[in-house]
């Protein structure tokens, strides 16, 4: 129901916070409950971490997607304190967010692997 309401933008649920709750916390809490029959404090902490990770991903991807899909032209430059001039273009605007998104993906995979190893 939550996923349907979010995707159809019903009940004001199509916000960054609800994205984090629906795609971050909800899967963690339901998986924890399915495995243990209860929701322990560590599951709540993991759900909070998943919300924060989802919010970071959402903020970074929204900016990069906006530049890639909706921006026709970028012009300008940055002038550094030392006088260096750096041209601005679409690639420059999305480089950092896209790198951070790849790093978050690597982090998530490494964390999942660490948790699996810890359970062995």
mmCIF file of N, CA and C in Angstrom:
data_model
loop_
_atom_site.group_PDB
_atom_site.id
_atom_site.type_symbol
_atom_site.label_atom_id
_atom_site.label_comp_id
_atom_site.label_asym_id
_atom_site.label_seq_id
_atom_site.Cartn_x
_atom_site.Cartn_y
_atom_site.Cartn_z
ATOM 1 N N UNK A 1 0.821 -1.192 0.000
ATOM 2 C CA UNK A 1 0.000 0.000 0.000
ATOM 3 C C UNK A 1 0.872 1.267 0.000
ATOM 4 N N UNK A 2 1.911 1.268 0.829
ATOM 5 C CA UNK A 2 2.800 2.422 0.913
ATOM 6 C C UNK A 2 3.475 2.683 -0.428
ATOM 7 N N UNK A 3 3.963 1.634 -1.064
ATOM 8 C CA UNK A 3 4.642 1.782 -2.351
ATOM 9 C C UNK A 3 3.670 2.293 -3.412
ATOM 10 N N UNK A 4 2.467 1.775 -3.417
ATOM 11 C CA UNK A 4 1.460 2.215 -4.388
ATOM 12 C C UNK A 4 1.124 3.691 -4.161
ATOM 13 N N UNK A 5 0.876 4.068 -2.912
ATOM 14 C CA UNK A 5 0.536 5.467 -2.601
ATOM 15 C C UNK A 5 1.683 6.399 -2.977
ATOM 16 N N UNK A 6 2.917 5.979 -2.716
ATOM 17 C CA UNK A 6 4.070 6.817 -3.071
ATOM 18 C C UNK A 6 4.171 6.971 -4.585
ATOM 19 N N UNK A 7 4.134 5.851 -5.311
ATOM 20 C CA UNK A 7 4.298 5.897 -6.765
ATOM 21 C C UNK A 7 3.178 6.659 -7.466
ATOM 22 N N UNK A 8 1.974 6.610 -6.918
ATOM 23 C CA UNK A 8 0.850 7.331 -7.525
ATOM 24 C C UNK A 8 0.730 8.753 -6.976
ATOM 25 N N UNK A 9 1.671 9.140 -6.121
ATOM 26 C CA UNK A 9 1.706 10.476 -5.526
ATOM 27 C C UNK A 9 0.408 10.801 -4.804
ATOM 28 N N UNK A 10 -0.101 9.811 -4.049
ATOM 29 C CA UNK A 10 -1.322 9.984 -3.281
ATOM 30 C C UNK A 10 -0.996 10.423 -1.854
ATOM 31 N N UNK A 11 -1.924 11.105 -1.215
ATOM 32 C CA UNK A 11 -1.855 11.445 0.211
ATOM 33 C C UNK A 11 -0.631 12.262 0.592
ATOM 34 N N UNK A 12 -0.037 12.967 -0.349
ATOM 35 C CA UNK A 12 1.129 13.780 -0.035
ATOM 36 C C UNK A 12 2.366 12.977 0.334
ATOM 37 N N UNK A 13 2.430 11.718 -0.091
ATOM 38 C CA UNK A 13 3.537 10.848 0.275
ATOM 39 C C UNK A 13 4.732 10.954 -0.667
ATOM 40 N N UNK A 14 4.646 11.754 -1.709
ATOM 41 C CA UNK A 14 5.731 11.816 -2.693
ATOM 42 C C UNK A 14 6.724 12.919 -2.303
ATOM 43 N N UNK A 15 7.392 12.701 -1.163
ATOM 44 C CA UNK A 15 8.392 13.644 -0.674
ATOM 45 C C UNK A 15 9.697 12.886 -0.430
ATOM 46 N N UNK A 16 10.755 13.617 -0.182
ATOM 47 C CA UNK A 16 12.033 12.964 0.100
ATOM 48 C C UNK A 16 11.942 12.091 1.342
ATOM 49 N N UNK A 17 11.298 12.604 2.401
ATOM 50 C CA UNK A 17 11.194 11.820 3.638
ATOM 51 C C UNK A 17 10.434 10.516 3.405
ATOM 52 N N UNK A 18 9.315 10.597 2.713
ATOM 53 C CA UNK A 18 8.547 9.379 2.445
ATOM 54 C C UNK A 18 9.313 8.426 1.531
ATOM 55 N N UNK A 19 10.092 8.975 0.605
ATOM 56 C CA UNK A 19 10.948 8.119 -0.212
ATOM 57 C C UNK A 19 11.884 7.322 0.694
ATOM 58 N N UNK A 20 12.538 8.020 1.628
ATOM 59 C CA UNK A 20 13.450 7.347 2.547
ATOM 60 C C UNK A 20 12.752 6.304 3.401
ATOM 61 N N UNK A 21 11.561 6.622 3.856
ATOM 62 C CA UNK A 21 10.814 5.670 4.682
ATOM 63 C C UNK A 21 10.337 4.469 3.862
ATOM 64 N N UNK A 22 9.823 4.743 2.653
ATOM 65 C CA UNK A 22 9.260 3.662 1.828
ATOM 66 C C UNK A 22 10.326 2.751 1.241
ATOM 67 N N UNK A 23 11.434 3.329 0.766
ATOM 68 C CA UNK A 23 12.448 2.542 0.074
ATOM 69 C C UNK A 23 13.653 2.232 0.956
ATOM 70 N N UNK A 24 13.740 2.865 2.118
ATOM 71 C CA UNK A 24 14.848 2.615 3.032
ATOM 72 C C UNK A 24 14.404 1.853 4.260
ATOM 73 N N UNK A 25 13.614 2.510 5.105
ATOM 74 C CA UNK A 25 13.228 1.920 6.392
ATOM 75 C C UNK A 25 12.277 0.736 6.242
ATOM 76 N N UNK A 26 11.275 0.877 5.422
ATOM 77 C CA UNK A 26 10.249 -0.170 5.320
ATOM 78 C C UNK A 26 10.823 -1.539 4.961
ATOM 79 N N UNK A 27 11.676 -1.655 3.942
ATOM 80 C CA UNK A 27 12.241 -2.983 3.635
ATOM 81 C C UNK A 27 13.093 -3.544 4.774
ATOM 82 N N UNK A 28 13.822 -2.673 5.469
ATOM 83 C CA UNK A 28 14.658 -3.144 6.573
ATOM 84 C C UNK A 28 13.783 -3.683 7.707
ATOM 85 N N UNK A 29 12.779 -2.927 8.088
ATOM 86 C CA UNK A 29 11.916 -3.337 9.197
ATOM 87 C C UNK A 29 11.127 -4.595 8.845
ATOM 88 N N UNK A 30 10.596 -4.663 7.631
ATOM 89 C CA UNK A 30 9.825 -5.860 7.263
ATOM 90 C C UNK A 30 10.725 -7.092 7.161
ATOM 91 N N UNK A 31 11.954 -6.921 6.653
ATOM 92 C CA UNK A 31 12.872 -8.061 6.586
ATOM 93 C C UNK A 31 13.269 -8.521 7.986
ATOM 94 N N UNK A 32 13.522 -7.579 8.870
ATOM 95 C CA UNK A 32 13.878 -7.939 10.248
ATOM 96 C C UNK A 32 12.731 -8.680 10.914
ATOM 97 N N UNK A 33 11.518 -8.188 10.724
ATOM 98 C CA UNK A 33 10.361 -8.842 11.324
ATOM 99 C C UNK A 33 10.138 -10.230 10.729
ATOM 100 N N UNK A 34 10.321 -10.353 9.424
ATOM 101 C CA UNK A 34 10.138 -11.657 8.770
ATOM 102 C C UNK A 34 11.142 -12.682 9.286
ATOM 103 N N UNK A 35 12.349 -12.242 9.611
ATOM 104 C CA UNK A 35 13.379 -13.160 10.074
ATOM 105 C C UNK A 35 13.280 -13.486 11.555
ATOM 106 N N UNK A 36 12.837 -12.530 12.366
ATOM 107 C CA UNK A 36 12.872 -12.733 13.821
ATOM 108 C C UNK A 36 11.512 -12.737 14.492
ATOM 109 N N UNK A 37 10.491 -12.260 13.804
ATOM 110 C CA UNK A 37 9.166 -12.178 14.413
ATOM 111 C C UNK A 37 9.008 -10.978 15.333
ATOM 112 N N UNK A 38 10.005 -10.106 15.371
ATOM 113 C CA UNK A 38 9.927 -8.898 16.185
ATOM 114 C C UNK A 38 10.794 -7.818 15.547
ATOM 115 N N UNK A 39 10.681 -6.629 16.073
ATOM 116 C CA UNK A 39 11.507 -5.519 15.597
ATOM 117 C C UNK A 39 12.355 -5.059 16.784
ATOM 118 N N UNK A 40 13.600 -5.458 16.771
ATOM 119 C CA UNK A 40 14.533 -5.150 17.857
ATOM 120 C C UNK A 40 15.190 -3.788 17.616
ATOM 121 N N UNK A 41 15.838 -3.221 18.655
ATOM 122 C CA UNK A 41 16.478 -1.912 18.505
ATOM 123 C C UNK A 41 17.486 -1.853 17.357
ATOM 124 N N UNK A 42 18.226 -2.930 17.128
ATOM 125 C CA UNK A 42 19.194 -2.902 16.027
ATOM 126 C C UNK A 42 18.507 -2.786 14.670
ATOM 127 N N UNK A 43 17.307 -3.327 14.551
ATOM 128 C CA UNK A 43 16.551 -3.180 13.297
ATOM 129 C C UNK A 43 16.093 -1.736 13.119
ATOM 130 N N UNK A 44 15.710 -1.093 14.197
ATOM 131 C CA UNK A 44 15.298 0.309 14.128
ATOM 132 C C UNK A 44 16.497 1.181 13.733
ATOM 133 N N UNK A 45 17.657 0.905 14.313
ATOM 134 C CA UNK A 45 18.864 1.650 13.945
ATOM 135 C C UNK A 45 19.242 1.408 12.484
ATOM 136 N N UNK A 46 19.136 0.167 12.035
ATOM 137 C CA UNK A 46 19.426 -0.148 10.634
ATOM 138 C C UNK A 46 18.426 0.549 9.717
ATOM 139 N N UNK A 47 17.175 0.630 10.134
ATOM 140 C CA UNK A 47 16.158 1.331 9.340
ATOM 141 C C UNK A 47 16.480 2.816 9.253
ATOM 142 N N UNK A 48 16.935 3.404 10.358
ATOM 143 C CA UNK A 48 17.326 4.819 10.339
ATOM 144 C C UNK A 48 18.504 5.030 9.382
ATOM 145 N N UNK A 49 19.459 4.118 9.407
ATOM 146 C CA UNK A 49 20.594 4.208 8.488
ATOM 147 C C UNK A 49 20.119 4.106 7.038
ATOM 148 N N UNK A 50 19.166 3.216 6.787
ATOM 149 C CA UNK A 50 18.633 3.052 5.429
ATOM 150 C C UNK A 50 17.899 4.309 4.965
ATOM 151 N N UNK A 51 17.191 4.976 5.876
ATOM 152 C CA UNK A 51 16.530 6.239 5.519
ATOM 153 C C UNK A 51 17.569 7.273 5.120
ATOM 154 N N UNK A 52 18.625 7.411 5.931
ATOM 155 C CA UNK A 52 19.660 8.401 5.629
ATOM 156 C C UNK A 52 20.366 8.093 4.312
ATOM 157 N N UNK A 53 20.650 6.818 4.066
ATOM 158 C CA UNK A 53 21.270 6.423 2.804
ATOM 159 C C UNK A 53 20.341 6.738 1.630
ATOM 160 N N UNK A 54 19.063 6.451 1.789
ATOM 161 C CA UNK A 54 18.084 6.740 0.734
ATOM 162 C C UNK A 54 17.971 8.233 0.474
ATOM 163 N N UNK A 55 17.995 9.041 1.538
ATOM 164 C CA UNK A 55 17.907 10.487 1.368
ATOM 165 C C UNK A 55 19.132 11.042 0.645
ATOM 166 N N UNK A 56 20.305 10.518 0.983
ATOM 167 C CA UNK A 56 21.524 10.963 0.299
ATOM 168 C C UNK A 56 21.454 10.607 -1.185
ATOM 169 N N UNK A 57 21.047 9.386 -1.466
ATOM 170 C CA UNK A 57 20.929 8.943 -2.857
ATOM 171 C C UNK A 57 19.924 9.802 -3.611
ATOM 172 N N UNK A 58 18.815 10.083 -2.978
ATOM 173 C CA UNK A 58 17.751 10.875 -3.621
ATOM 174 C C UNK A 58 18.245 12.282 -3.952
ATOM 175 N N UNK A 59 18.908 12.924 -2.995
ATOM 176 C CA UNK A 59 19.383 14.296 -3.206
ATOM 177 C C UNK A 59 20.411 14.352 -4.330
ATOM 178 N N UNK A 60 21.354 13.410 -4.322
ATOM 179 C CA UNK A 60 22.392 13.396 -5.354
ATOM 180 C C UNK A 60 21.817 13.065 -6.732
ATOM 181 N N UNK A 61 20.951 12.073 -6.795
ATOM 182 C CA UNK A 61 20.437 11.654 -8.100
ATOM 183 C C UNK A 61 19.473 12.678 -8.680
ATOM 184 N N UNK A 62 18.723 13.382 -7.836
ATOM 185 C CA UNK A 62 17.798 14.402 -8.333
ATOM 186 C C UNK A 62 18.563 15.518 -9.033
ATOM 187 N N UNK A 63 19.652 15.973 -8.421
ATOM 188 C CA UNK A 63 20.452 17.034 -9.041
ATOM 189 C C UNK A 63 21.066 16.560 -10.355
ATOM 190 N N UNK A 64 21.699 15.398 -10.350
ATOM 191 C CA UNK A 64 22.355 14.895 -11.558
ATOM 192 C C UNK A 64 21.326 14.640 -12.668
ATOM 193 N N UNK A 65 20.187 14.062 -12.309
ATOM 194 C CA UNK A 65 19.144 13.770 -13.303
ATOM 195 C C UNK A 65 18.591 15.061 -13.901
ATOM 196 N N UNK A 66 18.433 16.082 -13.066
ATOM 197 C CA UNK A 66 17.931 17.363 -13.561
ATOM 198 C C UNK A 66 18.866 17.934 -14.619
ATOM 199 N N UNK A 67 20.156 17.891 -14.368
ATOM 200 C CA UNK A 67 21.116 18.417 -15.346
ATOM 201 C C UNK A 67 21.112 17.560 -16.610
ATOM 202 N N UNK A 68 21.128 16.239 -16.449
ATOM 203 C CA UNK A 68 21.184 15.351 -17.622
ATOM 204 C C UNK A 68 19.923 15.417 -18.473
ATOM 205 N N UNK A 69 18.759 15.484 -17.856
ATOM 206 C CA UNK A 69 17.506 15.358 -18.606
ATOM 207 C C UNK A 69 16.819 16.671 -18.952
ATOM 208 N N UNK A 70 17.003 17.701 -18.132
ATOM 209 C CA UNK A 70 16.202 18.909 -18.317
ATOM 210 C C UNK A 70 17.009 20.144 -18.692
ATOM 211 N N UNK A 71 18.309 20.031 -18.705
ATOM 212 C CA UNK A 71 19.135 21.207 -18.961
ATOM 213 C C UNK A 71 19.612 21.197 -20.406
ATOM 214 N N UNK A 72 19.299 22.245 -21.110
ATOM 215 C CA UNK A 72 19.680 22.349 -22.511
ATOM 216 C C UNK A 72 21.098 22.887 -22.665
ATOM 217 N N UNK A 73 21.452 23.883 -21.827
ATOM 218 C CA UNK A 73 22.746 24.530 -21.996
ATOM 219 C C UNK A 73 23.252 25.000 -20.643
ATOM 220 N N UNK A 74 24.545 24.885 -20.459
ATOM 221 C CA UNK A 74 25.210 25.407 -19.264
ATOM 222 C C UNK A 74 26.355 26.276 -19.746
ATOM 223 N N UNK A 75 26.445 27.453 -19.181
ATOM 224 C CA UNK A 75 27.590 28.290 -19.533
ATOM 225 C C UNK A 75 28.044 29.037 -18.290
ATOM 226 N N UNK A 76 29.313 29.287 -18.256
ATOM 227 C CA UNK A 76 29.866 30.029 -17.144
ATOM 228 C C UNK A 76 31.211 29.476 -16.736
ATOM 229 N N UNK A 77 31.705 30.026 -15.655
ATOM 230 C CA UNK A 77 32.998 29.593 -15.167
ATOM 231 C C UNK A 77 33.102 29.899 -13.680
ATOM 232 N N UNK A 78 33.997 29.190 -13.048
ATOM 233 C CA UNK A 78 34.341 29.454 -11.653
ATOM 234 C C UNK A 78 35.694 30.134 -11.643
ATOM 235 N N UNK A 79 35.794 31.205 -10.886
ATOM 236 C CA UNK A 79 37.101 31.838 -10.719
ATOM 237 C C UNK A 79 37.551 31.576 -9.287
ATOM 238 N N UNK A 80 38.638 30.848 -9.164
ATOM 239 C CA UNK A 80 39.181 30.475 -7.857
ATOM 240 C C UNK A 80 39.890 31.666 -7.211
ATOM 241 N N UNK A 81 40.117 31.572 -5.916
ATOM 242 C CA UNK A 81 40.793 32.636 -5.174
ATOM 243 C C UNK A 81 42.196 32.896 -5.711
ATOM 244 N N UNK A 82 42.821 31.846 -6.270
ATOM 245 C CA UNK A 82 44.178 32.016 -6.810
ATOM 246 C C UNK A 82 44.180 32.533 -8.249
ATOM 247 N N UNK A 83 42.994 32.837 -8.779
ATOM 248 C CA UNK A 83 42.893 33.359 -10.136
ATOM 249 C C UNK A 83 42.642 32.310 -11.201
ATOM 250 N N UNK A 84 42.725 31.036 -10.854
ATOM 251 C CA UNK A 84 42.449 29.964 -11.803
ATOM 252 C C UNK A 84 40.985 30.019 -12.226
ATOM 253 N N UNK A 85 40.756 29.840 -13.519
ATOM 254 C CA UNK A 85 39.398 29.840 -14.051
ATOM 255 C C UNK A 85 39.057 28.421 -14.501
ATOM 256 N N UNK A 86 37.927 27.920 -14.021
ATOM 257 C CA UNK A 86 37.463 26.576 -14.363
ATOM 258 C C UNK A 86 36.157 26.714 -15.134
ATOM 259 N N UNK A 87 36.115 26.247 -16.388
ATOM 260 C CA UNK A 87 34.868 26.352 -17.146
ATOM 261 C C UNK A 87 33.789 25.439 -16.551
ATOM 262 N N UNK A 88 32.557 25.904 -16.604
ATOM 263 C CA UNK A 88 31.425 25.111 -16.160
ATOM 264 C C UNK A 88 30.702 24.539 -17.366
ATOM 265 N N UNK A 89 30.369 23.266 -17.280
ATOM 266 C CA UNK A 89 29.520 22.635 -18.277
ATOM 267 C C UNK A 89 28.697 21.564 -17.568
ATOM 268 N N UNK A 90 27.829 20.913 -18.309
ATOM 269 C CA UNK A 90 26.952 19.908 -17.702
ATOM 270 C C UNK A 90 27.753 18.779 -17.060
ATOM 271 N N UNK A 91 28.820 18.347 -17.713
ATOM 272 C CA UNK A 91 29.644 17.274 -17.150
ATOM 273 C C UNK A 91 30.243 17.669 -15.813
ATOM 274 N N UNK A 92 30.679 18.915 -15.701
ATOM 275 C CA UNK A 92 31.259 19.387 -14.441
ATOM 276 C C UNK A 92 30.211 19.423 -13.329
ATOM 277 N N UNK A 93 28.973 19.759 -13.687
ATOM 278 C CA UNK A 93 27.916 19.841 -12.682
ATOM 279 C C UNK A 93 27.478 18.481 -12.151
ATOM 280 N N UNK A 94 27.586 17.440 -12.962
ATOM 281 C CA UNK A 94 27.132 16.116 -12.518
ATOM 282 C C UNK A 94 28.270 15.205 -12.058
ATOM 283 N N UNK A 95 29.500 15.605 -12.260
ATOM 284 C CA UNK A 95 30.632 14.729 -11.936
ATOM 285 C C UNK A 95 30.654 14.330 -10.461
ATOM 286 N N UNK A 96 30.559 15.286 -9.556
ATOM 287 C CA UNK A 96 30.634 14.969 -8.123
ATOM 288 C C UNK A 96 29.433 14.146 -7.643
ATOM 289 N N UNK A 97 28.199 14.540 -7.978
ATOM 290 C CA UNK A 97 27.072 13.713 -7.536
ATOM 291 C C UNK A 97 27.125 12.282 -8.088
ATOM 292 N N UNK A 98 27.529 12.131 -9.349
ATOM 293 C CA UNK A 98 27.595 10.784 -9.920
ATOM 294 C C UNK A 98 28.691 9.956 -9.256
ATOM 295 N N UNK A 99 29.828 10.577 -8.937
ATOM 296 C CA UNK A 99 30.891 9.862 -8.229
ATOM 297 C C UNK A 99 30.385 9.434 -6.856
ATOM 298 N N UNK A 100 29.709 10.334 -6.159
ATOM 299 C CA UNK A 100 29.184 10.017 -4.830
ATOM 300 C C UNK A 100 28.152 8.891 -4.892
ATOM 301 N N UNK A 101 27.318 8.883 -5.921
ATOM 302 C CA UNK A 101 26.337 7.801 -6.078
ATOM 303 C C UNK A 101 27.031 6.454 -6.277
ATOM 304 N N UNK A 102 28.110 6.434 -7.074
ATOM 305 C CA UNK A 102 28.871 5.191 -7.249
ATOM 306 C C UNK A 102 29.513 4.770 -5.932
ATOM 307 N N UNK A 103 30.015 5.733 -5.164
ATOM 308 C CA UNK A 103 30.614 5.418 -3.869
ATOM 309 C C UNK A 103 29.564 4.855 -2.909
ATOM 310 N N UNK A 104 28.361 5.412 -2.920
ATOM 311 C CA UNK A 104 27.290 4.880 -2.070
ATOM 312 C C UNK A 104 26.928 3.454 -2.466
ATOM 313 N N UNK A 105 26.949 3.167 -3.753
ATOM 314 C CA UNK A 105 26.691 1.806 -4.212
ATOM 315 C C UNK A 105 27.762 0.855 -3.688
ATOM 316 N N UNK A 106 29.014 1.250 -3.824
ATOM 317 C CA UNK A 106 30.109 0.437 -3.301
ATOM 318 C C UNK A 106 30.017 0.253 -1.804
ATOM 319 N N UNK A 107 29.662 1.316 -1.084
ATOM 320 C CA UNK A 107 29.487 1.235 0.364
ATOM 321 C C UNK A 107 28.415 0.216 0.728
ATOM 322 N N UNK A 108 27.295 0.271 0.037
ATOM 323 C CA UNK A 108 26.181 -0.618 0.336
ATOM 324 C C UNK A 108 26.567 -2.077 0.101
ATOM 325 N N UNK A 109 27.271 -2.342 -0.985
ATOM 326 C CA UNK A 109 27.723 -3.700 -1.288
ATOM 327 C C UNK A 109 28.727 -4.172 -0.241
ATOM 328 N N UNK A 110 29.678 -3.309 0.117
ATOM 329 C CA UNK A 110 30.683 -3.676 1.120
ATOM 330 C C UNK A 110 30.036 -3.922 2.481
ATOM 331 N N UNK A 111 29.085 -3.094 2.858
ATOM 332 C CA UNK A 111 28.393 -3.291 4.134
ATOM 333 C C UNK A 111 27.618 -4.600 4.140
ATOM 334 N N UNK A 112 26.911 -4.879 3.056
ATOM 335 C CA UNK A 112 26.167 -6.135 2.966
ATOM 336 C C UNK A 112 27.111 -7.333 3.071
ATOM 337 N N UNK A 113 28.251 -7.272 2.397
ATOM 338 C CA UNK A 113 29.226 -8.355 2.482
ATOM 339 C C UNK A 113 29.765 -8.503 3.904
ATOM 340 N N UNK A 114 30.029 -7.380 4.567
ATOM 341 C CA UNK A 114 30.516 -7.432 5.949
ATOM 342 C C UNK A 114 29.499 -8.070 6.873
ATOM 343 N N UNK A 115 28.227 -7.752 6.674
ATOM 344 C CA UNK A 115 27.181 -8.339 7.509
ATOM 345 C C UNK A 115 27.045 -9.834 7.271
ATOM 346 N N UNK A 116 27.180 -10.248 6.019
ATOM 347 C CA UNK A 116 27.133 -11.681 5.715
ATOM 348 C C UNK A 116 28.302 -12.400 6.387
ATOM 349 N N UNK A 117 29.489 -11.861 6.244
ATOM 350 C CA UNK A 117 30.685 -12.467 6.845
ATOM 351 C C UNK A 117 30.533 -12.520 8.369
ATOM 352 N N UNK A 118 29.990 -11.478 8.972
ATOM 353 C CA UNK A 118 29.815 -11.444 10.420
ATOM 354 C C UNK A 118 28.862 -12.535 10.907
ATOM 355 N N UNK A 119 27.947 -12.948 10.042
ATOM 356 C CA UNK A 119 26.986 -14.001 10.422
ATOM 357 C C UNK A 119 27.512 -15.403 10.206
ATOM 358 N N UNK A 120 28.656 -15.539 9.521
ATOM 359 C CA UNK A 120 29.200 -16.875 9.233
ATOM 360 C C UNK A 120 29.831 -17.492 10.459
#
